[in-house]
């Protein structure tokens, strides 16, 4: 199976002649609306609609609501879902990228108002022009504001500021009834909380108001290597907790990933250094006893913001601050790598990898990613089962994340589902391969994911699949209506 193309049911088709909008209604050019980053589920809609205004978006939903044929509607952001979440089999897909606009408002509380179809990279650039930025970010900036808010928006700042959804002040939404509503934690709050992490089930975000803070001009970006998972997780937890008591200023960004203990440039040590010359530092491993037994190393990735130019701090004092923090940590001293980069370059760091992967054809291949939230109490057991009892010793062709966050930083009452634990980890296998036949078929990788989940269940390890990357749930649909033949076809995949 390279991909699954679900058939259209002609008898469900409507002429759409009663939908009067200035924007475009495409009935034939449906390739984009039938695909996503996951690239293993393809469902063809009846039409791909680019509304010219929020009113036209609402009119499209009214139209679907009034249809008697079970017409479904899906908003499509930038289509970076994994398993068809932004597709609508025989339904209508709305191109949210057609509604654009970003406004930065500085005041007592500074915020940015961005249309749901705006990409984070454009939001960031607009905010940085004023010296501000939202405090919390996903790792990848070429996804839309509206699409991200349906999940959570998790990244290395989540431990400190919560996920992106924790930093939303207000939303403008077109509901499943085609009604336009403004909602916030104090007005229409039921809708507001339902929308955050709501998987697109409660309405379409047309605009989001997001908190801004002063942005640093540059950051110190540091990677440290561990050969012991116990020390690695202990240090990650120590760093994320520094902020809780406010006892001490810690790092501004904390992530971590598992690395194969080989010189492989993609899955092994090559993931860690910032320059190829730094690779030779891994020679030190030959003199460390654990190297012989552990097939994995662990990379703690952190960043520290340089204070804004108003309170300029010398490079020397940044060195002191970082060294004081590093003294608490149990990484292999020879294996620390750092560089200073502009804030924009740091937040947009995945883009350079995207360009490389596109050239190799790997960006376009199927991506059956697996992404889990795991309570802290189960993380070492998960490591043993997931990494040591499976064939992950050769890696997955992309990052294998493992980093903790604090429940207290997550907005309460929102739809998003997280473990019942004060500290829980994001664990993800972001698979990148050549497309078949050079690379493995998606079916084989999905089976591997299912085997891992089966092993975790049998070992009583609790986890929650994080839906943006989930491979088990069939595509979300905005409303309860589903065409039964689409569900039937999908159930054979998952
Ligand atoms: C390379 C890559 C890196 C990623 N990194 C991260 C990361 O670091 N952190 C993280 O949290 N996630 C990450 N993700 C996952 C990503 O956040 C989700 O896949 C997100 O949904 C993608 O946004 P999108 O704009 O492409 O949405 P789409 O895939 O287009 O849509 C996703 C869902 O949201 C709905 N939707 C889209 N727009 C709207 C709207 N305006 N209103 C209501 N519903 C809407 C769709 O119907 C669909 O159900 C990553 C994904 C990729 C491919």
PDB file of C-alpha atoms and ligand atoms in Angstrom, residues 35-38 57 73-82 84-87 93-94 96-97 115-120 137-156 158 163-164 172-174 195 198-207 255 349-350 354 363 367 369 371 373 401 403 410 426 430 432 466-469 475-478, ligand 1:
ATOM      1  CA  UNK A  35      -3.681  14.983   0.461  1.00  0.00           C
ATOM      2  CA  UNK A  36      -1.596  15.975   3.451  1.00  0.00           C
ATOM      3  CA  UNK A  37       1.916  15.705   4.887  1.00  0.00           C
ATOM      4  CA  UNK A  38       1.241  12.138   6.086  1.00  0.00           C
ATOM      5  CA  UNK A  57     -16.923  30.908   4.779  1.00  0.00           C
ATOM      6  CA  UNK A  73     -16.875  20.371   5.714  1.00  0.00           C
ATOM      7  CA  UNK A  74     -13.202  20.423   6.662  1.00  0.00           C
ATOM      8  CA  UNK A  75     -11.061  23.493   7.115  1.00  0.00           C
ATOM      9  CA  UNK A  76      -7.638  23.009   5.566  1.00  0.00           C
ATOM     10  CA  UNK A  77      -4.773  25.026   7.024  1.00  0.00           C
ATOM     11  CA  UNK A  78      -1.477  24.062   5.469  1.00  0.00           C
ATOM     12  CA  UNK A  79      -2.358  20.354   5.269  1.00  0.00           C
ATOM     13  CA  UNK A  80       0.402  19.199   7.629  1.00  0.00           C
ATOM     14  CA  UNK A  81      -1.831  16.651   9.297  1.00  0.00           C
ATOM     15  CA  UNK A  82      -0.687  13.065   9.213  1.00  0.00           C
ATOM     16  CA  UNK A  84      -6.354  12.946   6.681  1.00  0.00           C
ATOM     17  CA  UNK A  85      -7.636  15.198   9.495  1.00  0.00           C
ATOM     18  CA  UNK A  86      -8.101  18.136   7.090  1.00  0.00           C
ATOM     19  CA  UNK A  87      -9.777  16.067   4.370  1.00  0.00           C
ATOM     20  CA  UNK A  93     -12.683  21.423   1.918  1.00  0.00           C
ATOM     21  CA  UNK A  94     -12.210  25.097   2.768  1.00  0.00           C
ATOM     22  CA  UNK A  96      -8.065  28.681   5.075  1.00  0.00           C
ATOM     23  CA  UNK A  97      -4.956  30.096   3.385  1.00  0.00           C
ATOM     24  CA  UNK A 115      -6.223  35.094  10.637  1.00  0.00           C
ATOM     25  CA  UNK A 116      -6.634  31.328  11.035  1.00  0.00           C
ATOM     26  CA  UNK A 117      -4.927  30.644   7.696  1.00  0.00           C
ATOM     27  CA  UNK A 118      -1.726  32.560   8.467  1.00  0.00           C
ATOM     28  CA  UNK A 119       1.524  30.623   8.838  1.00  0.00           C
ATOM     29  CA  UNK A 120       3.524  31.042  12.047  1.00  0.00           C
ATOM     30  CA  UNK A 137       6.092  28.012  19.610  1.00  0.00           C
ATOM     31  CA  UNK A 138       5.726  24.773  17.712  1.00  0.00           C
ATOM     32  CA  UNK A 139       9.053  23.501  16.342  1.00  0.00           C
ATOM     33  CA  UNK A 140       7.922  24.020  12.787  1.00  0.00           C
ATOM     34  CA  UNK A 141       6.584  27.359  11.533  1.00  0.00           C
ATOM     35  CA  UNK A 142       5.033  26.443   8.170  1.00  0.00           C
ATOM     36  CA  UNK A 143       1.749  25.358   9.731  1.00  0.00           C
ATOM     37  CA  UNK A 144      -1.234  27.637  10.208  1.00  0.00           C
ATOM     38  CA  UNK A 145      -2.436  29.357  13.349  1.00  0.00           C
ATOM     39  CA  UNK A 146      -5.910  27.762  13.055  1.00  0.00           C
ATOM     40  CA  UNK A 147      -4.585  24.246  12.376  1.00  0.00           C
ATOM     41  CA  UNK A 148      -2.151  24.427  15.293  1.00  0.00           C
ATOM     42  CA  UNK A 149      -4.818  25.562  17.768  1.00  0.00           C
ATOM     43  CA  UNK A 150      -6.882  22.468  16.957  1.00  0.00           C
ATOM     44  CA  UNK A 151      -4.113  20.407  18.517  1.00  0.00           C
ATOM     45  CA  UNK A 152      -1.995  22.294  21.041  1.00  0.00           C
ATOM     46  CA  UNK A 153       1.176  23.726  19.562  1.00  0.00           C
ATOM     47  CA  UNK A 154       3.885  21.968  21.544  1.00  0.00           C
ATOM     48  CA  UNK A 155       7.598  22.782  21.529  1.00  0.00           C
ATOM     49  CA  UNK A 156      10.614  23.559  23.660  1.00  0.00           C
ATOM     50  CA  UNK A 158       5.919  24.585  26.478  1.00  0.00           C
ATOM     51  CA  UNK A 163       1.636  25.143  24.589  1.00  0.00           C
ATOM     52  CA  UNK A 164       0.503  27.721  22.029  1.00  0.00           C
ATOM     53  CA  UNK A 172     -13.094  34.628  16.248  1.00  0.00           C
ATOM     54  CA  UNK A 173     -14.914  31.526  15.125  1.00  0.00           C
ATOM     55  CA  UNK A 174     -17.495  30.406  12.567  1.00  0.00           C
ATOM     56  CA  UNK A 195     -12.018  25.306  20.400  1.00  0.00           C
ATOM     57  CA  UNK A 198     -10.808  20.770  19.734  1.00  0.00           C
ATOM     58  CA  UNK A 199      -9.582  18.933  16.613  1.00  0.00           C
ATOM     59  CA  UNK A 200     -11.676  21.145  14.383  1.00  0.00           C
ATOM     60  CA  UNK A 201     -14.921  19.705  15.776  1.00  0.00           C
ATOM     61  CA  UNK A 202     -16.406  22.878  17.235  1.00  0.00           C
ATOM     62  CA  UNK A 203     -15.920  25.494  14.572  1.00  0.00           C
ATOM     63  CA  UNK A 204     -13.451  27.215  12.298  1.00  0.00           C
ATOM     64  CA  UNK A 205     -10.975  29.739  13.702  1.00  0.00           C
ATOM     65  CA  UNK A 206     -11.041  32.796  11.489  1.00  0.00           C
ATOM     66  CA  UNK A 207      -8.873  34.943  13.760  1.00  0.00           C
ATOM     67  CA  UNK A 255      13.784  19.663  24.412  1.00  0.00           C
ATOM     68  CA  UNK A 349      15.519  25.967  12.531  1.00  0.00           C
ATOM     69  CA  UNK A 350      13.447  23.120  11.039  1.00  0.00           C
ATOM     70  CA  UNK A 354      12.830  20.800   5.255  1.00  0.00           C
ATOM     71  CA  UNK A 363       9.463  15.490   2.500  1.00  0.00           C
ATOM     72  CA  UNK A 367       5.035   9.951   7.061  1.00  0.00           C
ATOM     73  CA  UNK A 369       4.458   9.498  12.555  1.00  0.00           C
ATOM     74  CA  UNK A 371       3.460  10.861  18.840  1.00  0.00           C
ATOM     75  CA  UNK A 373       2.143  11.910  25.790  1.00  0.00           C
ATOM     76  CA  UNK A 401      11.813  13.233  20.655  1.00  0.00           C
ATOM     77  CA  UNK A 403      11.117  15.734  26.551  1.00  0.00           C
ATOM     78  CA  UNK A 410      -1.477  23.913  30.186  1.00  0.00           C
ATOM     79  CA  UNK A 426       6.233  14.117  24.608  1.00  0.00           C
ATOM     80  CA  UNK A 430       9.092  11.458  13.293  1.00  0.00           C
ATOM     81  CA  UNK A 432      11.444  10.195   7.319  1.00  0.00           C
ATOM     82  CA  UNK A 466      -1.307  13.365  20.532  1.00  0.00           C
ATOM     83  CA  UNK A 467      -3.771  13.791  17.712  1.00  0.00           C
ATOM     84  CA  UNK A 468      -1.937  15.936  15.200  1.00  0.00           C
ATOM     85  CA  UNK A 469       0.397  13.069  14.624  1.00  0.00           C
ATOM     86  CA  UNK A 475      -9.543  11.631   9.853  1.00  0.00           C
ATOM     87  CA  UNK A 476     -11.392  14.153  11.910  1.00  0.00           C
ATOM     88  CA  UNK A 477     -14.446  15.761  10.395  1.00  0.00           C
ATOM     89  CA  UNK A 478     -15.724  19.113  11.526  1.00  0.00           C
TER      90      UNK A 478
HETATM   91  C1  LIG B   1       7.033  18.956   9.897  1.00  0.00           C
HETATM   92  C2  LIG B   1       6.002  19.107  10.977  1.00  0.00           C
HETATM   93  C3  LIG B   1       6.371  19.595  12.209  1.00  0.00           C
HETATM   94  C4  LIG B   1       5.429  19.746  13.218  1.00  0.00           C
HETATM   95  N1  LIG B   1       5.841  20.251  14.413  1.00  0.00           N
HETATM   96  C5  LIG B   1       4.939  20.418  15.394  1.00  0.00           C
HETATM   97  C6  LIG B   1       5.323  20.963  16.642  1.00  0.00           C
HETATM   98  O1  LIG B   1       6.486  21.253  16.874  1.00  0.00           O
HETATM   99  N2  LIG B   1       4.379  21.126  17.595  1.00  0.00           N
HETATM  100  C7  LIG B   1       3.075  20.798  17.374  1.00  0.00           C
HETATM  101  O2  LIG B   1       2.255  20.986  18.253  1.00  0.00           O
HETATM  102  N3  LIG B   1       2.689  20.278  16.211  1.00  0.00           N
HETATM  103  C8  LIG B   1       3.590  20.075  15.227  1.00  0.00           C
HETATM  104  N4  LIG B   1       3.197  19.529  14.043  1.00  0.00           N
HETATM  105  C9  LIG B   1       1.812  19.099  13.904  1.00  0.00           C
HETATM  106  C10 LIG B   1       0.962  20.274  13.457  1.00  0.00           C
HETATM  107  O3  LIG B   1       0.813  21.188  14.493  1.00  0.00           O
HETATM  108  C11 LIG B   1      -0.422  19.816  13.102  1.00  0.00           C
HETATM  109  O4  LIG B   1      -0.316  18.818  12.131  1.00  0.00           O
HETATM  110  C12 LIG B   1      -1.246  20.993  12.615  1.00  0.00           C
HETATM  111  O5  LIG B   1      -2.568  20.628  12.624  1.00  0.00           O
HETATM  112  C13 LIG B   1      -0.826  21.345  11.237  1.00  0.00           C
HETATM  113  O6  LIG B   1      -1.330  22.608  10.916  1.00  0.00           O
HETATM  114  P1  LIG B   1      -1.915  22.841   9.495  1.00  0.00           P
HETATM  115  O7  LIG B   1      -2.107  24.287   9.359  1.00  0.00           O
HETATM  116  O8  LIG B   1      -1.128  22.189   8.434  1.00  0.00           O
HETATM  117  O9  LIG B   1      -3.332  22.115   9.710  1.00  0.00           O
HETATM  118  P2  LIG B   1      -4.119  21.125   8.774  1.00  0.00           P
HETATM  119  O10 LIG B   1      -3.382  19.853   8.646  1.00  0.00           O
HETATM  120  O11 LIG B   1      -4.514  21.809   7.538  1.00  0.00           O
HETATM  121  O12 LIG B   1      -5.409  20.900   9.687  1.00  0.00           O
HETATM  122  C14 LIG B   1      -5.304  20.224  10.927  1.00  0.00           C
HETATM  123  C15 LIG B   1      -6.684  20.098  11.578  1.00  0.00           C
HETATM  124  O13 LIG B   1      -7.144  21.385  11.944  1.00  0.00           O
HETATM  125  C16 LIG B   1      -8.327  21.714  11.253  1.00  0.00           C
HETATM  126  N5  LIG B   1      -8.190  23.117  10.895  1.00  0.00           N
HETATM  127  C17 LIG B   1      -7.304  23.692  10.052  1.00  0.00           C
HETATM  128  N6  LIG B   1      -7.459  25.019  10.061  1.00  0.00           N
HETATM  129  C18 LIG B   1      -8.450  25.281  10.924  1.00  0.00           C
HETATM  130  C19 LIG B   1      -9.080  26.470  11.378  1.00  0.00           C
HETATM  131  N7  LIG B   1      -8.708  27.679  10.940  1.00  0.00           N
HETATM  132  N8  LIG B   1     -10.082  26.362  12.283  1.00  0.00           N
HETATM  133  C20 LIG B   1     -10.479  25.158  12.752  1.00  0.00           C
HETATM  134  N9  LIG B   1      -9.925  24.005  12.357  1.00  0.00           N
HETATM  135  C21 LIG B   1      -8.926  24.073  11.460  1.00  0.00           C
HETATM  136  C22 LIG B   1      -8.387  20.764  10.071  1.00  0.00           C
HETATM  137  O14 LIG B   1      -9.710  20.525   9.642  1.00  0.00           O
HETATM  138  C23 LIG B   1      -7.741  19.527  10.649  1.00  0.00           C
HETATM  139  O15 LIG B   1      -8.660  18.796  11.429  1.00  0.00           O
HETATM  140  C24 LIG B   1       4.100  19.361  13.008  1.00  0.00           C
HETATM  141  C25 LIG B   1       3.715  18.838  11.784  1.00  0.00           C
HETATM  142  C26 LIG B   1       4.659  18.705  10.766  1.00  0.00           C
HETATM  143  C27 LIG B   1       4.239  18.115   9.465  1.00  0.00           C
END
